[in-house]
Amino acid sequence: MKIKKYLFKIALLIFLTVAFSKGTYAASDISLNQKEIDAIVSELEKAPKPVLGYHFEYASHNISFDKTKDQYAIVYISNDNASGFVGVIDTKEKSVTIPFKYKDIYFLPENKLLLTEKDKSDTDQKYYISVMSGNLTPTHFDGMVSGVDEAGYITLSRYLKVNAKNEQNVLNEKSEAIKETLVPKLALLDDKQNMVLDFIIDEVWPSGIVFEDDYAIVKSKANEWYAGSQSTTNNAKSGVIDRSGKVLVAFEYDRIEYISKGKFEAYKNNKKYSIDLNNSKEQKAWQKPSAWAEKEITRAIDEGIVPAILQNNYRDDITRGEFCSIAVNLYESMTKKEISGRVKFDDNVLLSVEKLAYEGIVHGLGSNKFNPDGKIKREEAAVILSKLSEKLGMNLASDDISFTDSQSISTWTIDDVKKVYTAKIMQGVSERRFSPKSHYTKEQAIATLLRIKDK
């Protein structure tokens, strides 16, 4: 099974980097002389097939084969200086095509490789894409590569600073009730390195998002974390996604197990539920928008504005981060270029937020916080819609408004509220009320963002 091969790969990487490395990095590479290369090629010829995990020792080197492709062999080597590296040997020419200076290697489509070179720390990595014969090209990711599956989908990770409840008093001598700690958040890129999921996945095992028959069980929507003696846990819920990032099983279960293609067993509140996606052709209620928004949402999805992970629960209040995920897609589709800069906040790892902040379309709430999981208020949405329109070159007029609740509109948002209302991008909740402090739904957000595109 695919998942077994993936787990074996992870285990091999852990074994080589931990058992061989002995905890330190005394060298930045391993150089082989011709005699050592000849010995490796000779051993490879004798090794049982497939060679994955086949291990032997030569001189001061611990050597393990990963994979062969045509005349090339991917080899892991560690030595007595406590360093472990991966490289590629051309067994026909008996030469090194990719030097032994990389910490990890992943396989990409079209017989390409993704190589990881450790820089200053475990979270500071350099990445290269290469073919087996060499010719490395530097590449950049907005996160640390945690895994690559057989289809070439890349899992990225970032660390988010959170406050974990220290209920068991295990984290420190002072036994504080709350402990600030770092937790991983995961994103997913497809085989063309386009973003499928922003950094919203809270938990997968072992370290990358694993698809089985093009389904992946993942956890998301954590809003509480709990400190333990060995790790930090959370209250994230399990769901199932496909390779586009579309949610097929809602994030509402404590645990989900894969049974067979399209079939799962899900557990919630100590009850078991059988789920068969093969017999679920019709949309569920949570997957449908309101009748008034159906046309706009269908169009927005067709035009690639709504991320697949958000194509559900349209009547729910939208978060500040989710609003940014749709807004950045609209902006980049209209400008036909990706936002290159990033502005970071202490409480955010979402790439969409960082991009819009760089363009000056969104701002923090003070103390370098953004609150991406907080529900967006209508007046806050108005500000983003206004700034987004102006950034796209629109000159919005600002007429007076006569809502009965105009006095409750925050002074820092009033000008933008006037602009988007005058431009008919955003309306009131009725003819007389704007309700600035009320929350904004997902379908309302999609509809108003589309109006910007139509201006």
Short mmCIF file of C-alpha atoms in Angstrom, two decimals:
data_model
loop_
_atom_site.label_atom_id
_atom_site.label_comp_id
_atom_site.label_asym_id
_atom_site.label_seq_id
_atom_site.Cartn_x
_atom_site.Cartn_y
_atom_site.Cartn_z
CA MET A 1 0.00 0.00 0.00
CA LYS A 2 1.09 3.58 -0.66
CA ILE A 3 0.86 4.56 2.97
CA LYS A 4 3.17 1.70 4.03
CA LYS A 5 5.81 2.80 1.54
CA TYR A 6 5.47 6.37 2.79
CA LEU A 7 5.83 5.31 6.42
CA PHE A 8 8.85 3.17 5.58
CA LYS A 9 10.47 6.17 3.92
CA ILE A 10 9.87 8.28 7.03
CA ALA A 11 11.26 5.53 9.25
CA LEU A 12 14.35 5.24 7.06
CA LEU A 13 14.99 8.99 7.23
CA ILE A 14 14.61 8.99 11.01
CA PHE A 15 16.89 5.97 11.37
CA LEU A 16 19.62 7.48 9.23
CA THR A 17 19.50 10.99 10.65
CA VAL A 18 19.17 9.95 14.29
CA ALA A 19 20.95 6.62 14.61
CA PHE A 20 23.83 7.55 12.33
CA SER A 21 24.09 11.25 13.15
CA LYS A 22 24.39 10.71 16.93
CA GLY A 23 22.93 14.14 17.57
CA THR A 24 25.60 16.42 16.09
CA TYR A 25 26.69 17.70 12.70
CA ALA A 26 30.46 17.81 12.51
CA ALA A 27 30.68 18.18 8.74
CA SER A 28 28.75 19.87 5.97
CA ASP A 29 29.26 17.08 3.43
CA ILE A 30 30.94 13.75 2.74
CA SER A 31 33.46 13.44 -0.07
CA LEU A 32 34.04 10.04 -1.69
CA ASN A 33 37.17 8.96 -3.50
CA GLN A 34 37.01 6.71 -6.55
CA LYS A 35 37.81 3.59 -4.53
CA GLU A 36 34.83 4.25 -2.26
CA ILE A 37 32.53 4.92 -5.22
CA ASP A 38 33.65 1.65 -6.86
CA ALA A 39 32.94 -0.24 -3.62
CA ILE A 40 29.42 1.23 -3.37
CA VAL A 41 28.63 0.32 -6.99
CA SER A 42 29.96 -3.21 -6.42
CA GLU A 43 27.84 -3.63 -3.29
CA LEU A 44 24.77 -2.33 -5.12
CA GLU A 45 25.19 -5.03 -7.78
CA LYS A 46 25.11 -7.69 -5.06
CA ALA A 47 22.24 -6.17 -3.08
CA PRO A 48 18.82 -7.88 -3.15
CA LYS A 49 16.17 -6.11 -5.18
CA PRO A 50 14.47 -3.80 -4.42
CA VAL A 51 17.37 -2.12 -2.63
CA LEU A 52 15.29 0.21 -0.42
CA GLY A 53 16.84 0.15 3.06
CA TYR A 54 19.69 -2.24 2.17
CA HIS A 55 22.55 -1.30 4.50
CA PHE A 56 26.25 -2.07 4.69
CA GLU A 57 29.43 -0.54 6.09
CA TYR A 58 32.57 0.41 4.26
CA ALA A 59 35.62 1.93 5.92
CA SER A 60 34.23 4.64 8.25
CA HIS A 61 30.95 4.95 6.33
CA ASN A 62 27.50 3.58 7.11
CA ILE A 63 25.79 3.24 3.74
CA SER A 64 22.15 2.61 2.87
CA PHE A 65 20.46 2.45 -0.53
CA ASP A 66 17.15 4.14 -1.09
CA LYS A 67 16.19 3.74 -4.72
CA THR A 68 17.64 3.09 -8.14
CA LYS A 69 16.43 4.66 -11.36
CA ASP A 70 18.01 3.60 -14.62
CA GLN A 71 21.75 3.84 -13.97
CA TYR A 72 21.42 6.09 -10.91
CA ALA A 73 21.38 5.12 -7.25
CA ILE A 74 20.25 7.32 -4.37
CA VAL A 75 22.51 6.63 -1.42
CA TYR A 76 22.54 7.67 2.26
CA ILE A 77 25.92 7.85 3.97
CA SER A 78 26.94 8.66 7.52
CA ASN A 79 30.41 8.52 8.96
CA ASP A 80 32.30 8.45 12.23
CA ASN A 81 32.23 12.24 12.32
CA ALA A 82 28.51 11.92 13.09
CA SER A 83 27.17 13.37 9.84
CA GLY A 84 24.56 11.84 7.56
CA PHE A 85 24.00 12.95 3.97
CA VAL A 86 22.29 11.85 0.78
CA GLY A 87 23.59 11.97 -2.77
CA VAL A 88 23.32 10.25 -6.14
CA ILE A 89 25.82 7.95 -7.87
CA ASP A 90 25.89 7.14 -11.57
CA THR A 91 26.57 3.39 -11.46
CA LYS A 92 27.46 3.21 -15.14
CA GLU A 93 30.00 6.02 -15.09
CA LYS A 94 30.93 5.29 -11.46
CA SER A 95 30.74 8.94 -10.51
CA VAL A 96 28.84 11.21 -8.11
CA THR A 97 26.20 13.28 -9.91
CA ILE A 98 24.70 14.89 -6.78
CA PRO A 99 27.23 15.43 -3.98
CA PHE A 100 26.70 14.04 -0.50
CA LYS A 101 25.75 17.29 1.23
CA TYR A 102 21.93 17.04 1.48
CA LYS A 103 19.92 16.01 4.51
CA ASP A 104 16.75 14.76 2.82
CA ILE A 105 15.65 13.74 -0.63
CA TYR A 106 12.12 13.51 -2.03
CA PHE A 107 10.85 12.24 -5.35
CA LEU A 108 8.91 14.53 -7.68
CA PRO A 109 7.11 13.81 -10.97
CA GLU A 110 9.06 13.64 -14.23
CA ASN A 111 11.98 11.86 -12.52
CA LYS A 112 12.98 14.96 -10.57
CA LEU A 113 14.28 15.19 -7.03
CA LEU A 114 13.71 17.69 -4.22
CA LEU A 115 16.81 18.06 -2.07
CA THR A 116 17.05 19.63 1.37
CA GLU A 117 20.24 21.26 2.58
CA LYS A 118 20.38 22.19 6.23
CA ASP A 119 21.49 25.78 6.75
CA LYS A 120 21.72 27.19 10.28
CA SER A 121 19.07 25.19 12.10
CA ASP A 122 16.48 22.45 11.65
CA THR A 123 13.91 25.05 10.57
CA ASP A 124 16.32 26.92 8.29
CA GLN A 125 16.56 24.89 5.10
CA LYS A 126 17.68 25.44 1.54
CA TYR A 127 15.91 23.55 -1.24
CA TYR A 128 16.93 22.45 -4.71
CA ILE A 129 15.20 20.64 -7.56
CA SER A 130 17.32 18.37 -9.72
CA VAL A 131 17.31 15.45 -12.10
CA MET A 132 19.28 12.31 -11.29
CA SER A 133 22.19 13.41 -13.46
CA GLY A 134 22.64 16.64 -11.48
CA ASN A 135 22.00 20.25 -12.55
CA LEU A 136 20.50 21.60 -9.31
CA THR A 137 18.15 24.59 -9.36
CA PRO A 138 17.49 26.51 -6.10
CA THR A 139 13.81 26.77 -5.15
CA HIS A 140 11.88 28.45 -2.35
CA PHE A 141 9.00 27.36 -0.14
CA ASP A 142 7.03 29.44 2.37
CA GLY A 143 7.58 26.78 4.99
CA MET A 144 9.61 23.71 5.82
CA VAL A 145 9.09 20.60 3.67
CA SER A 146 7.63 17.88 5.89
CA GLY A 147 6.85 15.25 3.28
CA VAL A 148 6.23 14.51 -0.40
CA ASP A 149 3.84 11.77 -1.48
CA GLU A 150 4.11 9.53 -4.53
CA ALA A 151 2.08 11.93 -6.67
CA GLY A 152 4.47 14.79 -5.86
CA TYR A 153 2.18 16.63 -3.44
CA ILE A 154 4.30 18.55 -0.93
CA THR A 155 3.40 19.07 2.72
CA LEU A 156 4.84 22.25 4.24
CA SER A 157 4.97 23.10 7.92
CA ARG A 158 5.23 26.27 9.92
CA TYR A 159 5.24 26.80 13.66
CA LEU A 160 2.52 28.87 15.30
CA LYS A 161 2.93 30.40 18.74
CA VAL A 162 -0.05 29.47 20.94
CA ASN A 163 -1.00 29.46 24.61
CA ALA A 164 -1.39 25.87 25.79
CA LYS A 165 -3.35 24.96 28.88
CA ASN A 166 -0.94 23.42 31.36
CA GLU A 167 -3.60 21.40 33.12
CA GLN A 168 -1.25 18.64 34.26
CA ASN A 169 1.44 21.05 35.50
CA VAL A 170 4.10 19.24 33.53
CA LEU A 171 5.83 21.90 31.48
CA ASN A 172 7.87 23.74 34.06
CA GLU A 173 8.75 24.04 37.70
CA LYS A 174 6.52 27.07 38.20
CA SER A 175 3.51 25.12 36.91
CA GLU A 176 1.82 28.05 35.20
CA ALA A 177 -1.77 27.47 34.10
CA ILE A 178 -0.94 28.73 30.60
CA LYS A 179 2.27 28.03 28.72
CA GLU A 180 3.32 29.69 25.46
CA THR A 181 4.52 27.06 23.04
CA LEU A 182 5.00 26.36 19.33
CA VAL A 183 2.75 23.98 17.40
CA PRO A 184 3.00 22.89 13.75
CA LYS A 185 0.49 23.99 11.12
CA LEU A 186 0.56 22.30 7.73
CA ALA A 187 -0.07 23.41 4.16
CA LEU A 188 -0.29 21.39 0.94
CA LEU A 189 1.09 22.03 -2.54
CA ASP A 190 0.07 20.04 -5.60
CA ASP A 191 2.45 18.35 -8.05
CA LYS A 192 2.92 21.69 -9.87
CA GLN A 193 3.71 23.37 -6.51
CA ASN A 194 0.49 25.37 -6.53
CA MET A 195 -1.07 25.87 -3.11
CA VAL A 196 -3.95 23.51 -2.37
CA LEU A 197 -4.24 24.28 1.34
CA ASP A 198 -2.89 27.24 3.26
CA PHE A 199 -1.42 26.54 6.70
CA ILE A 200 -4.69 25.35 8.29
CA ILE A 201 -4.07 21.66 9.00
CA ASP A 202 -3.48 21.00 12.67
CA GLU A 203 -2.52 17.38 12.83
CA VAL A 204 -1.54 14.49 10.58
CA TRP A 205 0.62 11.46 11.11
CA PRO A 206 3.51 10.85 10.67
CA SER A 207 4.73 14.17 9.26
CA GLY A 208 3.08 14.74 5.90
CA ILE A 209 -0.42 14.65 4.47
CA VAL A 210 -0.90 11.12 3.14
CA PHE A 211 -3.45 10.31 0.45
CA GLU A 212 -4.90 6.82 0.13
CA ASP A 213 -6.91 6.35 -3.09
CA ASP A 214 -6.81 10.17 -3.40
CA TYR A 215 -8.45 10.69 0.02
CA ALA A 216 -6.66 12.14 3.03
CA ILE A 217 -7.76 12.13 6.66
CA VAL A 218 -6.63 15.36 8.31
CA LYS A 219 -7.43 17.46 11.37
CA SER A 220 -8.22 21.16 11.46
CA LYS A 221 -10.05 23.91 13.33
CA ALA A 222 -8.12 23.62 16.61
CA ASN A 223 -8.73 26.53 18.99
CA GLU A 224 -7.44 25.05 22.23
CA TRP A 225 -4.13 23.39 23.02
CA TYR A 226 -3.16 21.25 26.01
CA ALA A 227 0.34 20.84 27.36
CA GLY A 228 1.62 17.33 28.06
CA SER A 229 4.91 15.92 29.28
CA GLN A 230 5.84 14.67 25.79
CA SER A 231 3.84 16.80 23.39
CA THR A 232 1.10 19.38 22.96
CA THR A 233 -2.35 18.14 21.94
CA ASN A 234 -5.38 20.07 20.69
CA ASN A 235 -9.12 19.91 20.12
CA ALA A 236 -8.91 19.75 16.31
CA LYS A 237 -11.57 17.75 14.50
CA SER A 238 -11.04 15.11 11.83
CA GLY A 239 -12.33 15.35 8.28
CA VAL A 240 -11.57 13.95 4.83
CA ILE A 241 -10.33 15.93 1.84
CA ASP A 242 -9.53 15.08 -1.77
CA ARG A 243 -6.47 16.20 -3.72
CA SER A 244 -8.08 19.51 -4.63
CA GLY A 245 -8.51 20.29 -0.92
CA LYS A 246 -12.27 19.93 -1.10
CA VAL A 247 -13.87 18.71 2.13
CA LEU A 248 -15.72 15.43 1.55
CA VAL A 249 -16.31 14.56 5.21
CA ALA A 250 -16.93 17.55 7.46
CA PHE A 251 -14.49 18.45 10.23
CA GLU A 252 -16.70 17.29 13.07
CA TYR A 253 -15.32 13.91 14.15
CA ASP A 254 -12.95 13.01 16.96
CA ARG A 255 -11.30 10.32 14.84
CA ILE A 256 -11.67 8.81 11.36
CA GLU A 257 -10.28 5.52 10.08
CA TYR A 258 -9.80 4.52 6.45
CA ILE A 259 -11.49 1.20 5.60
CA SER A 260 -11.32 0.87 1.81
CA LYS A 261 -11.70 3.08 -1.23
CA GLY A 262 -14.18 5.80 -0.31
CA LYS A 263 -15.21 4.06 2.92
CA PHE A 264 -14.45 5.29 6.42
CA GLU A 265 -15.41 4.73 10.02
CA ALA A 266 -15.80 7.95 11.97
CA TYR A 267 -16.08 8.40 15.73
CA LYS A 268 -17.80 11.23 17.59
CA ASN A 269 -18.81 11.32 21.25
CA ASN A 270 -18.03 7.61 21.58
CA LYS A 271 -20.36 6.71 18.70
CA LYS A 272 -19.26 5.10 15.44
CA TYR A 273 -20.50 6.20 12.03
CA SER A 274 -19.99 4.42 8.71
CA ILE A 275 -19.29 6.75 5.79
CA ASP A 276 -19.34 5.65 2.16
CA LEU A 277 -18.37 8.41 -0.25
CA ASN A 278 -19.07 6.12 -3.20
CA ASN A 279 -22.79 6.45 -2.46
CA SER A 280 -22.72 10.16 -1.71
CA LYS A 281 -23.24 11.79 -5.08
CA GLU A 282 -25.74 14.37 -3.89
CA GLN A 283 -24.57 17.46 -2.04
CA LYS A 284 -25.16 17.49 1.68
CA ALA A 285 -26.90 20.46 3.29
CA TRP A 286 -23.58 21.73 4.68
CA GLN A 287 -22.14 21.78 1.15
CA LYS A 288 -24.91 23.97 -0.33
CA PRO A 289 -25.16 27.78 -0.32
CA SER A 290 -28.31 29.80 0.18
CA ALA A 291 -30.48 30.12 -2.92
CA TRP A 292 -29.72 33.85 -3.31
CA ALA A 293 -25.94 33.19 -3.37
CA GLU A 294 -25.85 30.04 -5.48
CA LYS A 295 -25.15 31.77 -8.80
CA GLU A 296 -22.34 33.94 -7.41
CA ILE A 297 -20.70 31.07 -5.54
CA THR A 298 -20.83 28.76 -8.56
CA ARG A 299 -19.17 31.46 -10.64
CA ALA A 300 -16.54 32.23 -7.99
CA ILE A 301 -15.62 28.54 -7.74
CA ASP A 302 -15.42 28.21 -11.53
CA GLU A 303 -13.09 31.21 -11.66
CA GLY A 304 -10.82 29.77 -8.96
CA ILE A 305 -11.51 32.45 -6.38
CA VAL A 306 -12.81 30.23 -3.55
CA PRO A 307 -10.26 27.77 -2.11
CA ALA A 308 -11.61 24.22 -2.19
CA ILE A 309 -11.34 23.90 1.59
CA LEU A 310 -13.86 26.77 1.94
CA GLN A 311 -16.44 25.39 -0.50
CA ASN A 312 -18.86 24.39 2.26
CA ASN A 313 -20.82 25.79 5.20
CA TYR A 314 -21.52 28.97 3.25
CA ARG A 315 -23.98 30.31 5.83
CA ASP A 316 -21.37 30.21 8.59
CA ASP A 317 -19.63 33.34 9.78
CA ILE A 318 -16.32 33.77 7.96
CA THR A 319 -13.07 34.30 9.86
CA ARG A 320 -10.58 37.05 9.18
CA GLY A 321 -8.13 34.51 7.80
CA GLU A 322 -10.71 32.84 5.56
CA PHE A 323 -11.76 36.23 4.16
CA CYS A 324 -8.11 36.86 3.26
CA SER A 325 -7.85 33.47 1.54
CA ILE A 326 -10.63 34.42 -0.88
CA ALA A 327 -9.51 38.04 -1.25
CA VAL A 328 -5.93 37.11 -2.16
CA ASN A 329 -7.17 34.71 -4.85
CA LEU A 330 -9.28 37.50 -6.33
CA TYR A 331 -6.40 39.97 -6.22
CA GLU A 332 -3.86 37.65 -7.81
CA SER A 333 -6.31 36.51 -10.49
CA MET A 334 -7.05 40.12 -11.45
CA THR A 335 -3.42 41.28 -11.41
CA LYS A 336 -2.25 38.00 -12.97
CA LYS A 337 0.75 37.78 -10.67
CA GLU A 338 1.52 36.38 -7.26
CA ILE A 339 2.21 38.75 -4.40
CA SER A 340 5.92 38.34 -3.68
CA GLY A 341 6.28 40.07 -0.32
CA ARG A 342 5.27 38.90 3.15
CA VAL A 343 4.39 40.67 6.40
CA LYS A 344 4.30 38.41 9.44
CA PHE A 345 2.18 38.53 12.59
CA ASP A 346 2.93 36.71 15.84
CA ASP A 347 -0.41 34.87 15.85
CA ASN A 348 -0.63 33.97 12.15
CA VAL A 349 0.93 31.51 9.72
CA LEU A 350 -1.55 31.92 6.85
CA LEU A 351 0.21 32.91 3.66
CA SER A 352 -2.85 34.77 2.38
CA VAL A 353 -2.76 37.13 5.37
CA GLU A 354 0.96 37.79 4.95
CA LYS A 355 0.49 38.62 1.26
CA LEU A 356 -2.39 41.05 1.75
CA ALA A 357 -0.59 42.71 4.65
CA TYR A 358 2.41 43.29 2.40
CA GLU A 359 0.17 45.03 -0.12
CA GLY A 360 -1.35 47.18 2.64
CA ILE A 361 -4.81 45.69 2.09
CA VAL A 362 -5.07 44.32 5.64
CA HIS A 363 -3.51 45.44 8.90
CA GLY A 364 -3.05 43.96 12.33
CA LEU A 365 -5.01 44.70 15.48
CA GLY A 366 -2.05 45.97 17.49
CA SER A 367 0.89 44.29 19.26
CA ASN A 368 1.71 42.56 15.96
CA LYS A 369 -1.46 40.44 16.19
CA PHE A 370 -3.95 39.70 13.41
CA ASN A 371 -6.40 37.23 14.99
CA PRO A 372 -6.92 35.13 11.82
CA ASP A 373 -9.37 32.78 13.55
CA GLY A 374 -11.58 35.58 14.81
CA LYS A 375 -14.89 36.15 13.01
CA ILE A 376 -14.71 39.20 10.79
CA LYS A 377 -17.05 42.09 11.51
CA ARG A 378 -19.00 43.78 8.75
CA GLU A 379 -17.13 47.06 9.17
CA GLU A 380 -13.79 45.21 9.06
CA ALA A 381 -14.85 43.49 5.84
CA ALA A 382 -15.77 46.90 4.41
CA VAL A 383 -12.25 48.19 5.07
CA ILE A 384 -10.64 45.22 3.30
CA LEU A 385 -13.05 45.51 0.36
CA SER A 386 -12.26 49.21 0.05
CA LYS A 387 -8.47 48.80 0.28
CA LEU A 388 -8.58 45.87 -2.15
CA SER A 389 -10.57 47.94 -4.68
CA GLU A 390 -8.16 50.85 -4.43
CA LYS A 391 -5.16 48.55 -4.79
CA LEU A 392 -6.71 47.27 -8.00
CA GLY A 393 -6.80 50.83 -9.35
CA MET A 394 -10.41 51.74 -8.59
CA ASN A 395 -11.25 55.22 -7.36
CA LEU A 396 -14.26 54.73 -5.10
CA ALA A 397 -16.49 57.73 -4.42
CA SER A 398 -17.65 58.40 -0.87
CA ASP A 399 -21.17 59.68 -0.33
CA ASP A 400 -22.91 60.25 2.96
CA ILE A 401 -24.82 57.36 4.47
CA SER A 402 -28.01 57.57 6.48
CA PHE A 403 -28.21 54.34 8.44
CA THR A 404 -29.90 54.58 11.82
CA ASP A 405 -26.90 52.86 13.38
CA SER A 406 -24.25 55.03 11.65
CA GLN A 407 -23.07 56.29 15.04
CA SER A 408 -21.97 52.75 15.97
CA ILE A 409 -19.63 52.48 12.98
CA SER A 410 -16.03 52.79 14.20
CA THR A 411 -14.34 56.03 13.18
CA TRP A 412 -11.42 54.18 11.59
CA THR A 413 -13.80 52.29 9.27
CA ILE A 414 -16.42 54.94 8.42
CA ASP A 415 -14.76 56.27 5.25
CA ASP A 416 -14.35 52.77 3.84
CA VAL A 417 -17.92 51.82 4.73
CA LYS A 418 -19.13 54.88 2.80
CA LYS A 419 -17.00 53.95 -0.21
CA VAL A 420 -18.10 50.31 -0.56
CA TYR A 421 -21.73 51.23 0.09
CA THR A 422 -21.68 54.03 -2.49
CA ALA A 423 -20.04 51.70 -5.02
CA LYS A 424 -22.72 49.07 -4.29
CA ILE A 425 -20.05 46.56 -3.36
CA MET A 426 -21.52 46.11 0.13
CA GLN A 427 -25.03 46.77 1.31
CA GLY A 428 -26.70 47.18 4.68
CA VAL A 429 -28.52 44.39 6.47
CA SER A 430 -31.65 46.43 5.66
CA GLU A 431 -32.40 49.79 4.11
CA ARG A 432 -31.97 51.48 7.47
CA ARG A 433 -29.27 49.46 9.26
CA PHE A 434 -25.66 48.60 8.45
CA SER A 435 -24.99 46.57 11.62
CA PRO A 436 -21.21 47.25 11.64
CA LYS A 437 -20.36 44.97 14.56
CA SER A 438 -22.28 41.95 13.22
CA HIS A 439 -20.37 39.13 11.63
CA TYR A 440 -20.12 38.45 7.90
CA THR A 441 -21.00 35.07 6.38
CA LYS A 442 -18.90 33.17 3.91
CA GLU A 443 -21.44 33.52 1.12
CA GLN A 444 -21.77 37.26 1.74
CA ALA A 445 -17.99 37.59 1.51
CA ILE A 446 -17.85 35.70 -1.79
CA ALA A 447 -20.68 37.73 -3.30
CA THR A 448 -19.19 41.12 -2.37
CA LEU A 449 -15.69 40.17 -3.52
CA LEU A 450 -17.13 39.20 -6.90
CA ARG A 451 -18.70 42.66 -7.18
CA ILE A 452 -15.20 44.12 -7.09
CA LYS A 453 -14.25 41.99 -10.07
CA ASP A 454 -17.29 43.26 -11.96
CA LYS A 455 -16.44 46.94 -11.44
#
